[in-house]
Short mmCIF file of C-alpha atoms in Angstrom, two decimals:
data_model
loop_
_atom_site.label_atom_id
_atom_site.label_comp_id
_atom_site.label_asym_id
_atom_site.label_seq_id
_atom_site.Cartn_x
_atom_site.Cartn_y
_atom_site.Cartn_z
CA MET A 1 76.33 62.14 102.43
CA GLN A 2 77.65 64.24 99.72
CA ALA A 3 76.13 67.45 101.05
CA GLY A 4 77.59 66.63 104.50
CA THR A 5 81.00 65.94 102.95
CA GLY A 6 80.89 69.32 101.07
CA THR A 7 79.92 71.09 104.37
CA ASN A 8 82.96 69.51 106.12
CA ILE A 9 85.36 70.57 103.38
CA ALA A 10 83.98 74.07 103.47
CA ILE A 11 84.23 74.35 107.27
CA ALA A 12 87.63 72.75 107.54
CA PRO A 13 89.69 75.93 106.64
CA TRP A 14 87.75 77.84 109.25
CA ILE A 15 88.53 75.18 111.86
CA ILE A 16 92.18 75.11 110.95
CA PHE A 17 92.47 78.87 111.00
CA SER A 18 90.67 79.14 114.31
CA ALA A 19 93.19 76.72 115.81
CA PHE A 20 95.94 78.71 114.34
CA MET A 21 94.71 81.91 115.95
CA ARG A 22 94.13 80.24 119.22
CA LYS A 23 97.78 79.10 119.19
CA ILE A 24 98.86 82.72 118.53
CA TYR A 25 96.61 84.05 121.41
CA LEU A 26 98.23 81.52 123.89
CA GLN A 27 101.67 83.11 123.01
CA ARG A 28 100.47 86.63 123.86
CA GLY A 29 103.04 86.99 126.64
CA LEU A 30 105.89 85.98 124.29
CA ILE A 31 104.50 88.36 121.62
CA ARG A 32 104.58 91.20 124.04
CA ASN A 33 108.26 90.53 124.84
CA PHE A 34 109.23 90.30 121.31
CA VAL A 35 107.46 93.67 120.51
CA VAL A 36 109.37 95.33 123.42
CA ARG A 37 112.52 93.66 122.21
CA ASP A 38 111.93 94.95 118.70
CA LEU A 39 111.26 98.52 119.85
CA ARG A 40 114.35 98.55 122.04
CA ALA A 41 116.54 97.24 119.29
CA ARG A 42 115.35 99.99 116.99
CA TYR A 43 115.35 102.92 119.39
CA ILE A 44 116.86 102.37 122.80
CA GLY A 45 120.49 103.29 122.85
CA SER A 46 120.25 105.80 120.02
CA PHE A 47 120.63 109.42 120.80
CA MET A 48 117.23 110.42 119.36
CA GLY A 49 115.32 107.34 120.54
CA PHE A 50 111.66 107.23 119.73
CA PHE A 51 111.97 110.66 117.92
CA TRP A 52 113.41 108.72 114.89
CA SER A 53 109.79 107.40 114.39
CA VAL A 54 108.78 111.02 114.05
CA ILE A 55 111.72 112.27 112.12
CA HIS A 56 111.45 109.83 109.32
CA PRO A 57 107.84 110.67 108.13
CA ILE A 58 108.49 114.36 108.64
CA VAL A 59 111.62 114.23 106.41
CA LEU A 60 109.44 112.39 103.71
CA LEU A 61 106.70 114.89 104.21
CA ILE A 62 109.05 117.85 103.65
CA SER A 63 110.73 116.25 100.66
CA TYR A 64 107.52 115.26 98.92
CA THR A 65 105.89 118.58 99.60
CA PHE A 66 108.88 120.45 98.20
CA VAL A 67 108.81 118.32 94.94
CA PHE A 68 105.03 118.15 94.42
CA SER A 69 103.80 121.35 95.86
CA VAL A 70 106.75 123.85 95.39
CA ILE A 71 108.17 122.63 92.07
CA PHE A 72 105.11 121.00 90.36
CA GLY A 73 102.54 123.25 91.99
CA GLN A 74 100.26 120.35 93.14
CA ARG A 75 97.29 121.33 95.25
CA PRO A 76 94.51 119.54 96.91
CA LEU A 77 91.19 119.54 95.11
CA PRO A 78 88.59 122.13 96.44
CA ASP A 79 86.60 119.23 98.07
CA SER A 80 89.69 117.77 99.81
CA GLY A 81 88.80 119.32 103.19
CA THR A 82 91.94 121.42 103.23
CA THR A 83 93.94 123.73 101.11
CA SER A 84 97.22 122.66 102.73
CA PHE A 85 99.11 120.11 100.64
CA PRO A 86 101.41 119.13 103.64
CA LEU A 87 98.38 118.21 105.64
CA PHE A 88 96.62 116.34 102.73
CA LEU A 89 99.93 114.41 102.20
CA PHE A 90 100.50 113.71 105.89
CA CYS A 91 97.02 112.23 106.28
CA SER A 92 97.46 110.22 103.18
CA ILE A 93 100.98 108.82 103.67
CA LEU A 94 100.62 107.82 107.33
CA PRO A 95 98.77 104.52 106.64
CA TRP A 96 100.96 103.73 103.66
CA LEU A 97 104.26 104.05 105.82
CA PHE A 98 102.74 101.48 108.21
CA PHE A 99 101.87 99.05 105.48
CA GLN A 100 105.31 99.58 103.69
CA ASP A 101 107.43 99.31 106.79
CA THR A 102 105.65 96.15 108.06
CA LEU A 103 105.97 94.24 104.83
CA GLN A 104 109.55 95.27 104.21
CA ARG A 105 110.67 94.18 107.66
CA SER A 106 108.47 91.05 107.75
CA SER A 107 109.89 89.76 104.51
CA THR A 108 113.27 88.78 106.27
CA VAL A 109 111.99 88.35 109.85
CA VAL A 110 111.84 84.52 109.73
CA ILE A 111 115.44 84.25 108.23
CA ASP A 112 116.63 86.87 110.68
CA ASN A 113 115.39 84.63 113.61
CA ALA A 114 116.51 81.24 112.02
CA ASN A 115 118.50 80.38 115.17
CA LEU A 116 115.31 80.34 117.26
CA ILE A 117 113.36 78.29 114.68
CA THR A 118 116.05 75.60 114.10
CA LYS A 119 117.08 75.12 117.64
CA THR A 120 113.77 75.38 119.60
CA LEU A 121 110.04 74.61 119.12
CA PHE A 122 109.39 78.27 118.37
CA PRO A 123 106.03 79.68 117.21
CA SER A 124 107.35 81.38 114.10
CA GLU A 125 104.01 82.59 113.17
CA ILE A 126 104.28 85.37 115.84
CA LEU A 127 107.37 86.95 114.17
CA PRO A 128 105.50 88.87 111.41
CA LEU A 129 102.86 89.77 114.01
CA THR A 130 105.42 91.30 116.38
CA VAL A 131 106.81 93.38 113.47
CA LEU A 132 103.25 94.67 112.74
CA LEU A 133 102.59 95.51 116.42
CA ALA A 134 105.84 97.38 116.67
CA GLY A 135 104.69 99.37 113.66
CA VAL A 136 101.37 100.06 115.40
CA VAL A 137 103.26 102.02 118.04
CA ASN A 138 105.01 104.15 115.42
CA HIS A 139 101.65 104.70 113.64
CA ILE A 140 99.96 105.89 116.91
CA ILE A 141 102.86 108.35 117.42
CA GLY A 142 102.38 109.76 113.89
CA PHE A 143 98.54 109.76 114.21
CA ALA A 144 98.75 111.81 117.42
CA ILE A 145 100.91 114.39 115.62
CA LEU A 146 98.44 114.52 112.70
CA ILE A 147 95.53 115.14 115.10
CA CYS A 148 97.46 117.98 116.76
CA ILE A 149 98.14 119.56 113.27
CA ILE A 150 94.56 119.16 112.21
CA LEU A 151 93.33 120.86 115.40
CA PHE A 152 95.82 123.61 114.89
CA THR A 153 94.91 124.28 111.17
CA LEU A 154 91.27 123.28 110.93
CA GLY A 155 90.32 124.00 114.62
CA LYS A 156 88.25 120.94 115.02
CA VAL A 157 88.03 117.10 114.56
CA SER A 158 84.91 115.45 113.43
CA LEU A 159 83.21 112.62 115.18
CA LEU A 160 83.96 110.50 112.22
CA ILE A 161 87.50 110.09 113.64
CA LEU A 162 86.00 107.25 115.43
CA LEU A 163 85.88 105.36 112.21
CA VAL A 164 89.63 105.67 111.63
CA PRO A 165 90.39 102.77 113.94
CA VAL A 166 88.02 100.70 111.85
CA TYR A 167 89.98 101.50 108.75
CA PHE A 168 93.22 100.88 110.60
CA LEU A 169 91.96 97.47 111.84
CA PHE A 170 91.20 96.33 108.26
CA LEU A 171 94.64 97.64 107.28
CA MET A 172 96.28 95.65 110.03
CA LEU A 173 94.53 92.45 108.89
CA PHE A 174 95.34 92.93 105.27
CA THR A 175 98.96 93.73 106.03
CA LEU A 176 99.47 90.87 108.46
CA GLY A 177 98.03 88.37 105.81
CA ILE A 178 100.54 89.63 103.22
CA ALA A 179 103.31 89.61 105.86
CA TRP A 180 102.78 86.02 106.73
CA LEU A 181 102.76 85.15 102.94
CA VAL A 182 105.98 87.04 102.05
CA SER A 183 107.84 85.99 105.16
CA SER A 184 107.24 82.28 104.58
CA LEU A 185 107.94 82.59 100.75
CA ASN A 186 111.26 84.31 101.55
CA VAL A 187 112.36 81.35 103.37
CA PHE A 188 112.25 79.16 100.14
CA VAL A 189 112.99 81.83 97.65
CA ARG A 190 115.32 84.45 98.95
CA ASP A 191 114.50 86.90 96.11
CA VAL A 192 111.07 87.55 97.54
CA SER A 193 112.22 90.37 99.83
CA GLN A 194 113.74 92.10 96.73
CA VAL A 195 110.62 91.50 94.73
CA ILE A 196 108.38 92.90 97.48
CA SER A 197 110.43 96.13 97.38
CA VAL A 198 109.88 96.50 93.60
CA ILE A 199 106.08 95.77 94.00
CA LEU A 200 105.89 98.36 96.82
CA THR A 201 107.35 100.97 94.63
CA PHE A 202 104.64 100.46 91.97
CA TRP A 203 101.90 100.01 94.55
CA PHE A 204 102.86 103.43 96.17
CA TRP A 205 102.42 105.40 93.00
CA PHE A 206 99.06 103.63 92.25
CA THR A 207 97.79 104.59 95.64
CA PRO A 208 96.21 108.14 95.75
CA ILE A 209 98.59 109.47 98.33
CA PHE A 210 99.62 112.68 96.37
CA TYR A 211 96.30 113.05 94.49
CA SER A 212 92.59 112.44 94.62
CA PRO A 213 90.92 109.93 92.33
CA GLY A 214 88.78 112.62 90.82
CA GLY A 215 91.81 114.68 89.80
CA ARG A 216 94.20 114.10 86.91
CA PHE A 217 94.24 110.27 87.42
CA PRO A 218 93.31 108.79 83.96
CA PRO A 219 89.62 107.58 83.99
CA ARG A 220 90.59 104.36 82.13
CA LEU A 221 92.94 103.37 84.98
CA LEU A 222 90.47 103.93 87.79
CA PHE A 223 90.06 100.16 88.09
CA LEU A 224 93.52 100.07 89.68
CA LEU A 225 92.25 102.25 92.50
CA ARG A 226 89.02 100.36 92.90
CA TRP A 227 90.93 97.07 93.37
CA ASN A 228 93.54 98.61 95.69
CA PRO A 229 92.75 98.17 99.38
CA LEU A 230 95.34 100.76 100.34
CA ALA A 231 93.59 103.30 98.20
CA HIS A 232 90.34 102.88 100.09
CA VAL A 233 92.18 103.10 103.44
CA VAL A 234 93.96 106.31 102.46
CA ILE A 235 90.67 107.80 101.12
CA GLY A 236 88.95 106.71 104.26
CA TYR A 237 91.49 108.49 106.38
CA ARG A 238 91.10 111.69 104.42
CA ASP A 239 87.25 111.40 104.46
CA CYS A 240 87.05 111.05 108.18
CA LEU A 241 89.79 113.48 109.15
CA LEU A 242 89.76 116.31 106.51
CA ARG A 243 86.65 116.12 104.51
CA MET A 244 84.53 115.12 107.55
CA LYS A 245 82.43 113.02 105.16
CA MET A 246 80.74 109.73 105.94
CA PRO A 247 82.56 106.92 104.12
CA VAL A 248 80.65 104.82 101.56
CA LEU A 249 79.50 101.82 103.70
CA LYS A 250 79.53 99.57 100.59
CA VAL A 251 83.14 100.32 99.98
CA LEU A 252 83.98 99.92 103.65
CA GLY A 253 82.26 96.55 103.64
CA LEU A 254 84.15 95.31 100.59
CA LEU A 255 87.39 96.47 102.31
CA ALA A 256 86.40 94.47 105.36
CA VAL A 257 85.75 91.15 103.31
CA SER A 258 89.05 91.56 101.24
CA SER A 259 91.11 92.25 104.35
CA LEU A 260 89.64 89.22 106.16
CA LEU A 261 90.15 86.91 103.15
CA VAL A 262 93.78 88.01 102.76
CA PHE A 263 94.29 87.74 106.54
CA MET A 264 92.89 84.10 106.47
CA ALA A 265 94.81 83.01 103.33
CA GLY A 266 98.15 84.41 104.62
CA GLY A 267 97.75 82.69 107.94
CA LEU A 268 96.76 79.27 106.52
CA PHE A 269 99.68 79.54 103.98
CA PHE A 270 102.14 80.31 106.74
CA ARG A 271 100.75 77.41 108.85
CA HIS A 272 101.13 75.05 105.94
CA THR A 273 104.71 76.06 105.01
CA LYS A 274 106.30 76.41 108.41
CA ARG A 275 106.65 72.74 108.62
CA GLU A 276 109.44 73.01 106.11
CA PHE A 277 111.25 75.88 107.64
CA VAL A 278 113.73 73.80 109.78
CA ASP A 279 114.77 71.77 106.77
CA VAL A 280 115.41 74.92 104.50
CA LEU A 281 116.93 77.13 107.21
#
């Protein structure tokens, strides 16, 4: 009896999470409509439209290139797969921008849609997901530009490009898990959206976007990179697209496990706390 009880307790979170995901799947039509609404609100009606999703990363790329390459003389390491710092930086910063933008916008998405949650039986769990899916559209646009630049500068793209969607899938799961967490916490503690901005600032500099782990990064602090999922995603992008080197499967496996755990934990936390949203909002 005791063994059976322990098994039931262990299985319960999986059953609850499966039901949670099934509910989200049944709302796929509503999710699609909200993603379209989000993209229209951001771009339709503006003079530049979707070009803003291109202009923003390009402006960042030019700014960081000027500071780190021109002023500080930063160069990619010889084994980076390219001698072009802008290309090295663009490949590295693309997944980070997706992660950062999704978390910053998700932190307030529940509060921004309080009228829907308080007046109707609205599936609030889809709100961070719609923010993430809208970000996927921007990421695809940026990725297409990156591939064009790689073809122009390097002349070829490795078959390892097929592994990039795998890294991006794990990034999506990890990002959505945290998005569920911060969006629900911000309902109860409105400082969370500000705290997440501060955390992302530190997280940005401890992710190897401007540098390689084998460069000037202090060896005693390498554990910060090993425990940083974004570091493995960024390195994975560079390995597949620039270095054309097979990723370490053990690292990829650990990234998969950590992403799934964060994804589940965030979903279960949101499901548990959403019952109190109406009272707080």
